[in-house]
DNA sequence: CCTACCGATCGGTAGG
DNA sequence: CCTACCGATCGGTAGG
């Protein structure tokens, strides 16, 4: 490992499969296994509540091992946000992109999101709703990473609306950013109410409100 | 508002020290001074991030002093939720009750809430939005207290919608619980986006969406 | 990846 | 309300 800023490189590279000394490869496998726990722990305890010691215990690993894999706590938090972003993309974005652009894609997107929240893909409900509330008031790289992920998500929804307008499915008078704001607010409202009260009823309310917006 | 706590009456009293149980009176004064800090600390750091030591430092008091005033950390958290509830009521509910029942009251309620969030009555934005996201996944008395406060709020909004229906301002086909859900989701969505990105633009989006719902 | 250890802070108690 | 103190846990380092 001498001279190689391993932890930094890993932040931007997932698949470093073949290396001569083998340690990097095992590191990647370990990283992925630990990340699965980290992402769920953080969705319940928060990104600040995600402690190195607790993560080590849940991963059957020593604290030193976690530190060796991820570096500082802030680097661990950033890796966790990135892992959550990837899981969110696979679960929500990918199914929507498989549907034809227009109203069909928008409806698929909404259903995929509601399903993602209701199925508790993250143990504590939507990871990013929790991270937004927690980090919104705490300036720094972690907040910036969460904000960037939320910007991407909002832009994706607004883009899907624009495509629906282009396809003639929605009126040209619709403001994509405005509609995206409303859809996201209703989705997040359902997630928050469902997690707090442990009911699925809010998902019906969100579905009903959004279907009025997407005629 | 009949159940006004006696603590608030001391505000206008000059000579509290002359009461026979002098320690209790000084305790009440201290409690309210500390609570002002606690509520803001918790809105930024979260209810779990609200530590006895940090609160003591911000209050120019010893840790032992905080413990003597509030007891365990859980009791401190419960007192903080209750103090936040009172401040929310004064800031949002009271102005709405001063307006005539019906659409006018509903619009006043929405404006009071948006103003409450934008003015950062709590340092970290809406206290209850943060508390909902944080405690929703952590069963216990504190989560129950947050959920009860949110239930009261939702019922109040739904009640205001029902009054507007009764007054003939809204169609009798409107479902008060559904409309309350949508209004609250849009308000919370504006709060979350504003805190995360440090913009006021989301408030305009919420205003525009809600005014479509309240014709 | 481990053990062993560091200073700081956590919630809470004892005694005044 | 204070000081003094408790065991546990925090993030992180050293050395292997």
PDB file of C-alpha atoms in Angstrom, chain A:
ATOM      1  CA  UNK A   1       0.000   0.000   0.000  1.00  0.00           C
ATOM      2  CA  UNK A   2       3.005   2.274   0.223  1.00  0.00           C
ATOM      3  CA  UNK A   3       2.445   5.593  -1.525  1.00  0.00           C
ATOM      4  CA  UNK A   4      -0.955   4.620  -2.831  1.00  0.00           C
ATOM      5  CA  UNK A   5      -3.871   6.701  -1.632  1.00  0.00           C
ATOM      6  CA  UNK A   6      -6.069   3.629  -1.687  1.00  0.00           C
ATOM      7  CA  UNK A   7      -9.019   5.014   0.198  1.00  0.00           C
ATOM      8  CA  UNK A   8      -9.295   8.006  -2.129  1.00  0.00           C
ATOM      9  CA  UNK A   9      -9.165   5.934  -5.274  1.00  0.00           C
ATOM     10  CA  UNK A  10     -11.878   3.633  -4.002  1.00  0.00           C
ATOM     11  CA  UNK A  11     -14.211   6.566  -3.656  1.00  0.00           C
ATOM     12  CA  UNK A  12     -14.433   6.879  -7.397  1.00  0.00           C
ATOM     13  CA  UNK A  13     -13.731   3.329  -8.520  1.00  0.00           C
ATOM     14  CA  UNK A  14     -15.875   0.287  -7.809  1.00  0.00           C
ATOM     15  CA  UNK A  15     -14.375  -2.411  -9.932  1.00  0.00           C
ATOM     16  CA  UNK A  16     -10.660  -2.784  -9.319  1.00  0.00           C
ATOM     17  CA  UNK A  17     -10.918  -6.504  -9.912  1.00  0.00           C
ATOM     18  CA  UNK A  18      -7.441  -7.625 -10.860  1.00  0.00           C
ATOM     19  CA  UNK A  19      -4.425  -6.580  -8.852  1.00  0.00           C
ATOM     20  CA  UNK A  20      -1.177  -8.414  -8.277  1.00  0.00           C
ATOM     21  CA  UNK A  21      -0.988  -8.322  -4.485  1.00  0.00           C
ATOM     22  CA  UNK A  22      -4.602  -9.373  -3.968  1.00  0.00           C
ATOM     23  CA  UNK A  23      -5.173  -7.115  -0.968  1.00  0.00           C
ATOM     24  CA  UNK A  24      -7.071  -4.549  -2.991  1.00  0.00           C
ATOM     25  CA  UNK A  25      -9.407  -7.188  -4.356  1.00  0.00           C
ATOM     26  CA  UNK A  26     -10.251  -8.605  -0.952  1.00  0.00           C
ATOM     27  CA  UNK A  27     -10.654  -5.032   0.220  1.00  0.00           C
ATOM     28  CA  UNK A  28     -13.321  -4.432  -2.389  1.00  0.00           C
ATOM     29  CA  UNK A  29     -15.266  -7.520  -1.394  1.00  0.00           C
ATOM     30  CA  UNK A  30     -15.064  -6.485   2.259  1.00  0.00           C
ATOM     31  CA  UNK A  31     -16.029  -2.920   1.419  1.00  0.00           C
ATOM     32  CA  UNK A  32     -19.164  -4.047  -0.330  1.00  0.00           C
ATOM     33  CA  UNK A  33     -20.186  -6.349   2.542  1.00  0.00           C
ATOM     34  CA  UNK A  34     -19.602  -3.617   5.113  1.00  0.00           C
ATOM     35  CA  UNK A  35     -21.411  -1.038   2.958  1.00  0.00           C
ATOM     36  CA  UNK A  36     -24.560  -3.138   2.962  1.00  0.00           C
ATOM     37  CA  UNK A  37     -24.615  -2.810   6.747  1.00  0.00           C
ATOM     38  CA  UNK A  38     -23.522   0.824   6.749  1.00  0.00           C
ATOM     39  CA  UNK A  39     -26.311   1.931   4.481  1.00  0.00           C
ATOM     40  CA  UNK A  40     -28.978   0.275   6.631  1.00  0.00           C
ATOM     41  CA  UNK A  41     -27.425   1.390   9.906  1.00  0.00           C
ATOM     42  CA  UNK A  42     -27.300   4.969   8.633  1.00  0.00           C
ATOM     43  CA  UNK A  43     -30.895   4.861   7.405  1.00  0.00           C
ATOM     44  CA  UNK A  44     -31.963   4.057  10.981  1.00  0.00           C
ATOM     45  CA  UNK A  45     -29.347   5.811  13.156  1.00  0.00           C
ATOM     46  CA  UNK A  46     -28.516   8.658  10.792  1.00  0.00           C
ATOM     47  CA  UNK A  47     -25.201   9.416   9.103  1.00  0.00           C
ATOM     48  CA  UNK A  48     -23.823  10.922  12.311  1.00  0.00           C
ATOM     49  CA  UNK A  49     -25.198   8.051  14.369  1.00  0.00           C
ATOM     50  CA  UNK A  50     -23.300   5.657  12.116  1.00  0.00           C
ATOM     51  CA  UNK A  51     -20.365   4.911  14.438  1.00  0.00           C
ATOM     52  CA  UNK A  52     -17.241   3.060  13.410  1.00  0.00           C
ATOM     53  CA  UNK A  53     -17.462   0.798  16.454  1.00  0.00           C
ATOM     54  CA  UNK A  54     -21.088  -0.195  15.891  1.00  0.00           C
ATOM     55  CA  UNK A  55     -20.453  -0.794  12.199  1.00  0.00           C
ATOM     56  CA  UNK A  56     -17.452  -2.976  13.094  1.00  0.00           C
ATOM     57  CA  UNK A  57     -19.553  -5.040  15.509  1.00  0.00           C
ATOM     58  CA  UNK A  58     -22.313  -5.546  12.926  1.00  0.00           C
ATOM     59  CA  UNK A  59     -19.732  -6.528  10.331  1.00  0.00           C
ATOM     60  CA  UNK A  60     -17.878  -8.978  12.610  1.00  0.00           C
ATOM     61  CA  UNK A  61     -14.774  -6.888  12.112  1.00  0.00           C
ATOM     62  CA  UNK A  62     -12.506  -4.759  14.301  1.00  0.00           C
ATOM     63  CA  UNK A  63     -12.686  -0.980  14.453  1.00  0.00           C
ATOM     64  CA  UNK A  64      -9.205  -0.867  12.980  1.00  0.00           C
ATOM     65  CA  UNK A  65     -10.465  -2.911  10.059  1.00  0.00           C
ATOM     66  CA  UNK A  66     -13.211  -0.407   9.272  1.00  0.00           C
ATOM     67  CA  UNK A  67     -10.764   2.471   9.513  1.00  0.00           C
ATOM     68  CA  UNK A  68      -8.324   0.650   7.216  1.00  0.00           C
ATOM     69  CA  UNK A  69     -11.085   0.165   4.628  1.00  0.00           C
ATOM     70  CA  UNK A  70     -12.688   3.606   4.680  1.00  0.00           C
ATOM     71  CA  UNK A  71     -10.402   6.077   6.435  1.00  0.00           C
ATOM     72  CA  UNK A  72     -11.980   8.784   8.556  1.00  0.00           C
ATOM     73  CA  UNK A  73     -15.605   8.863   9.625  1.00  0.00           C
ATOM     74  CA  UNK A  74     -16.339  11.563   7.056  1.00  0.00           C
ATOM     75  CA  UNK A  75     -14.934   9.324   4.295  1.00  0.00           C
ATOM     76  CA  UNK A  76     -17.095   6.499   5.625  1.00  0.00           C
ATOM     77  CA  UNK A  77     -20.146   8.774   5.470  1.00  0.00           C
ATOM     78  CA  UNK A  78     -19.327   9.816   1.908  1.00  0.00           C
ATOM     79  CA  UNK A  79     -18.899   6.183   0.865  1.00  0.00           C
ATOM     80  CA  UNK A  80     -22.246   5.395   2.485  1.00  0.00           C
ATOM     81  CA  UNK A  81     -24.029   8.178   0.600  1.00  0.00           C
ATOM     82  CA  UNK A  82     -22.500   6.937  -2.628  1.00  0.00           C
ATOM     83  CA  UNK A  83     -23.544   3.322  -1.942  1.00  0.00           C
ATOM     84  CA  UNK A  84     -27.074   4.494  -1.145  1.00  0.00           C
ATOM     85  CA  UNK A  85     -27.141   6.495  -4.374  1.00  0.00           C
ATOM     86  CA  UNK A  86     -26.234   3.404  -6.373  1.00  0.00           C
ATOM     87  CA  UNK A  87     -28.894   1.258  -4.707  1.00  0.00           C
ATOM     88  CA  UNK A  88     -31.488   3.991  -5.250  1.00  0.00           C
ATOM     89  CA  UNK A  89     -30.565   4.226  -8.925  1.00  0.00           C
ATOM     90  CA  UNK A  90     -30.870   0.470  -9.432  1.00  0.00           C
ATOM     91  CA  UNK A  91     -34.192   0.336  -7.610  1.00  0.00           C
ATOM     92  CA  UNK A  92     -35.969   3.418  -8.928  1.00  0.00           C
ATOM     93  CA  UNK A  93     -34.217   4.951 -11.931  1.00  0.00           C
ATOM     94  CA  UNK A  94     -33.415   1.784 -13.881  1.00  0.00           C
ATOM     95  CA  UNK A  95     -37.021   0.441 -13.988  1.00  0.00           C
ATOM     96  CA  UNK A  96     -38.246   3.873 -15.122  1.00  0.00           C
ATOM     97  CA  UNK A  97     -35.694   4.042 -17.930  1.00  0.00           C
ATOM     98  CA  UNK A  98     -36.951   0.659 -19.126  1.00  0.00           C
ATOM     99  CA  UNK A  99     -40.383   2.197 -19.731  1.00  0.00           C
ATOM    100  CA  UNK A 100     -41.120   4.330 -22.826  1.00  0.00           C
ATOM    101  CA  UNK A 101     -40.507   8.055 -22.324  1.00  0.00           C
ATOM    102  CA  UNK A 102     -43.624  10.075 -21.581  1.00  0.00           C
ATOM    103  CA  UNK A 103     -46.476   9.590 -19.153  1.00  0.00           C
ATOM    104  CA  UNK A 104     -45.791   5.853 -18.943  1.00  0.00           C
ATOM    105  CA  UNK A 105     -42.247   6.444 -17.728  1.00  0.00           C
ATOM    106  CA  UNK A 106     -43.428   9.048 -15.239  1.00  0.00           C
ATOM    107  CA  UNK A 107     -46.018   6.674 -13.799  1.00  0.00           C
ATOM    108  CA  UNK A 108     -43.459   3.861 -13.661  1.00  0.00           C
ATOM    109  CA  UNK A 109     -41.084   6.177 -11.844  1.00  0.00           C
ATOM    110  CA  UNK A 110     -43.694   7.094  -9.246  1.00  0.00           C
ATOM    111  CA  UNK A 111     -44.698   3.479  -8.687  1.00  0.00           C
ATOM    112  CA  UNK A 112     -41.077   2.366  -8.426  1.00  0.00           C
ATOM    113  CA  UNK A 113     -40.445   5.033  -5.807  1.00  0.00           C
ATOM    114  CA  UNK A 114     -43.507   4.206  -3.732  1.00  0.00           C
ATOM    115  CA  UNK A 115     -42.560   0.548  -3.921  1.00  0.00           C
ATOM    116  CA  UNK A 116     -38.975   1.369  -2.938  1.00  0.00           C
ATOM    117  CA  UNK A 117     -40.196   3.224   0.134  1.00  0.00           C
ATOM    118  CA  UNK A 118     -42.910   0.762   1.130  1.00  0.00           C
ATOM    119  CA  UNK A 119     -40.651  -2.294   0.697  1.00  0.00           C
ATOM    120  CA  UNK A 120     -38.097  -0.592   2.967  1.00  0.00           C
ATOM    121  CA  UNK A 121     -35.224  -1.146   0.586  1.00  0.00           C
ATOM    122  CA  UNK A 122     -33.449   0.835   3.295  1.00  0.00           C
ATOM    123  CA  UNK A 123     -34.378  -0.360   6.754  1.00  0.00           C
ATOM    124  CA  UNK A 124     -35.376   3.111   7.936  1.00  0.00           C
ATOM    125  CA  UNK A 125     -37.363   4.120   4.835  1.00  0.00           C
ATOM    126  CA  UNK A 126     -35.967   6.396   2.137  1.00  0.00           C
ATOM    127  CA  UNK A 127     -32.275   6.945   2.924  1.00  0.00           C
ATOM    128  CA  UNK A 128     -32.183  10.360   1.283  1.00  0.00           C
ATOM    129  CA  UNK A 129     -35.239  11.730   3.057  1.00  0.00           C
ATOM    130  CA  UNK A 130     -33.546  10.892   6.361  1.00  0.00           C
ATOM    131  CA  UNK A 131     -30.163  12.206   5.190  1.00  0.00           C
ATOM    132  CA  UNK A 132     -31.697  15.451   3.932  1.00  0.00           C
ATOM    133  CA  UNK A 133     -33.369  16.174   7.264  1.00  0.00           C
ATOM    134  CA  UNK A 134     -30.249  15.250   9.209  1.00  0.00           C
ATOM    135  CA  UNK A 135     -27.526  16.900   7.146  1.00  0.00           C
ATOM    136  CA  UNK A 136     -29.460  19.903   5.838  1.00  0.00           C
ATOM    137  CA  UNK A 137     -28.339  21.897   8.866  1.00  0.00           C
ATOM    138  CA  UNK A 138     -24.759  20.638   8.972  1.00  0.00           C
ATOM    139  CA  UNK A 139     -22.556  22.281   6.302  1.00  0.00           C
ATOM    140  CA  UNK A 140     -19.693  20.214   4.922  1.00  0.00           C
ATOM    141  CA  UNK A 141     -18.790  17.619   2.312  1.00  0.00           C
ATOM    142  CA  UNK A 142     -21.426  15.119   3.488  1.00  0.00           C
ATOM    143  CA  UNK A 143     -24.237  17.633   3.216  1.00  0.00           C
ATOM    144  CA  UNK A 144     -22.907  18.598  -0.220  1.00  0.00           C
ATOM    145  CA  UNK A 145     -22.961  14.964  -1.347  1.00  0.00           C
ATOM    146  CA  UNK A 146     -26.548  14.537  -0.136  1.00  0.00           C
ATOM    147  CA  UNK A 147     -27.580  17.793  -1.813  1.00  0.00           C
ATOM    148  CA  UNK A 148     -25.921  16.731  -5.079  1.00  0.00           C
ATOM    149  CA  UNK A 149     -27.803  13.425  -5.011  1.00  0.00           C
ATOM    150  CA  UNK A 150     -31.083  15.229  -4.379  1.00  0.00           C
ATOM    151  CA  UNK A 151     -30.353  17.674  -7.210  1.00  0.00           C
ATOM    152  CA  UNK A 152     -29.766  14.751  -9.564  1.00  0.00           C
ATOM    153  CA  UNK A 153     -33.018  13.137  -8.484  1.00  0.00           C
ATOM    154  CA  UNK A 154     -35.022  16.357  -8.892  1.00  0.00           C
ATOM    155  CA  UNK A 155     -33.450  16.945 -12.310  1.00  0.00           C
ATOM    156  CA  UNK A 156     -34.283  13.411 -13.358  1.00  0.00           C
ATOM    157  CA  UNK A 157     -37.939  13.830 -12.398  1.00  0.00           C
ATOM    158  CA  UNK A 158     -38.105  17.223 -14.105  1.00  0.00           C
ATOM    159  CA  UNK A 159     -36.486  15.701 -17.198  1.00  0.00           C
ATOM    160  CA  UNK A 160     -39.056  12.919 -17.258  1.00  0.00           C
ATOM    161  CA  UNK A 161     -41.805  15.553 -17.085  1.00  0.00           C
ATOM    162  CA  UNK A 162     -40.210  17.450 -19.971  1.00  0.00           C
ATOM    163  CA  UNK A 163     -40.139  14.255 -22.040  1.00  0.00           C
ATOM    164  CA  UNK A 164     -43.835  13.742 -21.326  1.00  0.00           C
ATOM    165  CA  UNK A 165     -44.512  17.276 -22.524  1.00  0.00           C
ATOM    166  CA  UNK A 166     -42.442  16.655 -25.649  1.00  0.00           C
ATOM    167  CA  UNK A 167     -44.419  13.476 -26.296  1.00  0.00           C
ATOM    168  CA  UNK A 168     -47.643  15.438 -26.072  1.00  0.00           C
ATOM    169  CA  UNK A 169     -48.754  13.545 -22.944  1.00  0.00           C
ATOM    170  CA  UNK A 170     -48.727  16.680 -20.806  1.00  0.00           C
ATOM    171  CA  UNK A 171     -49.736  20.242 -21.700  1.00  0.00           C
ATOM    172  CA  UNK A 172     -46.945  22.550 -22.850  1.00  0.00           C
ATOM    173  CA  UNK A 173     -48.069  24.992 -20.138  1.00  0.00           C
ATOM    174  CA  UNK A 174     -46.785  22.626 -17.443  1.00  0.00           C
ATOM    175  CA  UNK A 175     -43.650  23.816 -15.617  1.00  0.00           C
ATOM    176  CA  UNK A 176     -41.400  20.734 -15.277  1.00  0.00           C
ATOM    177  CA  UNK A 177     -39.587  22.036 -12.176  1.00  0.00           C
ATOM    178  CA  UNK A 178     -42.857  22.887 -10.470  1.00  0.00           C
ATOM    179  CA  UNK A 179     -44.430  19.512 -11.205  1.00  0.00           C
ATOM    180  CA  UNK A 180     -41.243  17.734 -10.127  1.00  0.00           C
ATOM    181  CA  UNK A 181     -41.340  19.639  -6.835  1.00  0.00           C
ATOM    182  CA  UNK A 182     -44.936  18.596  -6.217  1.00  0.00           C
ATOM    183  CA  UNK A 183     -44.409  14.935  -7.084  1.00  0.00           C
ATOM    184  CA  UNK A 184     -41.317  14.681  -4.891  1.00  0.00           C
ATOM    185  CA  UNK A 185     -43.046  16.450  -1.990  1.00  0.00           C
ATOM    186  CA  UNK A 186     -45.962  13.998  -2.151  1.00  0.00           C
ATOM    187  CA  UNK A 187     -43.645  10.983  -2.330  1.00  0.00           C
ATOM    188  CA  UNK A 188     -41.560  12.200   0.610  1.00  0.00           C
ATOM    189  CA  UNK A 189     -44.695  13.050   2.568  1.00  0.00           C
ATOM    190  CA  UNK A 190     -45.935   9.484   2.157  1.00  0.00           C
ATOM    191  CA  UNK A 191     -42.561   8.075   3.217  1.00  0.00           C
ATOM    192  CA  UNK A 192     -42.357  10.254   6.332  1.00  0.00           C
ATOM    193  CA  UNK A 193     -45.921   9.528   7.451  1.00  0.00           C
ATOM    194  CA  UNK A 194     -45.538   5.808   6.794  1.00  0.00           C
ATOM    195  CA  UNK A 195     -42.293   5.511   8.765  1.00  0.00           C
ATOM    196  CA  UNK A 196     -43.514   7.622  11.686  1.00  0.00           C
ATOM    197  CA  UNK A 197     -46.878   5.881  12.074  1.00  0.00           C
ATOM    198  CA  UNK A 198     -45.988   2.474  10.635  1.00  0.00           C
ATOM    199  CA  UNK A 199     -48.886   2.494   8.140  1.00  0.00           C
ATOM    200  CA  UNK A 200     -49.130   1.969   4.410  1.00  0.00           C
ATOM    201  CA  UNK A 201     -52.159   4.260   4.078  1.00  0.00           C
ATOM    202  CA  UNK A 202     -50.078   7.343   3.160  1.00  0.00           C
ATOM    203  CA  UNK A 203     -48.964   5.608  -0.045  1.00  0.00           C
ATOM    204  CA  UNK A 204     -52.574   5.511  -1.250  1.00  0.00           C
ATOM    205  CA  UNK A 205     -52.899   9.212  -0.499  1.00  0.00           C
ATOM    206  CA  UNK A 206     -49.757  10.028  -2.472  1.00  0.00           C
ATOM    207  CA  UNK A 207     -50.883   7.818  -5.365  1.00  0.00           C
ATOM    208  CA  UNK A 208     -54.254   9.518  -5.477  1.00  0.00           C
ATOM    209  CA  UNK A 209     -52.771  13.031  -5.358  1.00  0.00           C
ATOM    210  CA  UNK A 210     -50.158  12.310  -8.020  1.00  0.00           C
ATOM    211  CA  UNK A 211     -52.608  10.624 -10.385  1.00  0.00           C
ATOM    212  CA  UNK A 212     -54.563  13.891 -10.380  1.00  0.00           C
ATOM    213  CA  UNK A 213     -51.361  15.646 -11.478  1.00  0.00           C
ATOM    214  CA  UNK A 214     -50.670  13.075 -14.212  1.00  0.00           C
ATOM    215  CA  UNK A 215     -53.948  12.760 -16.069  1.00  0.00           C
TER     216      UNK A 215
END
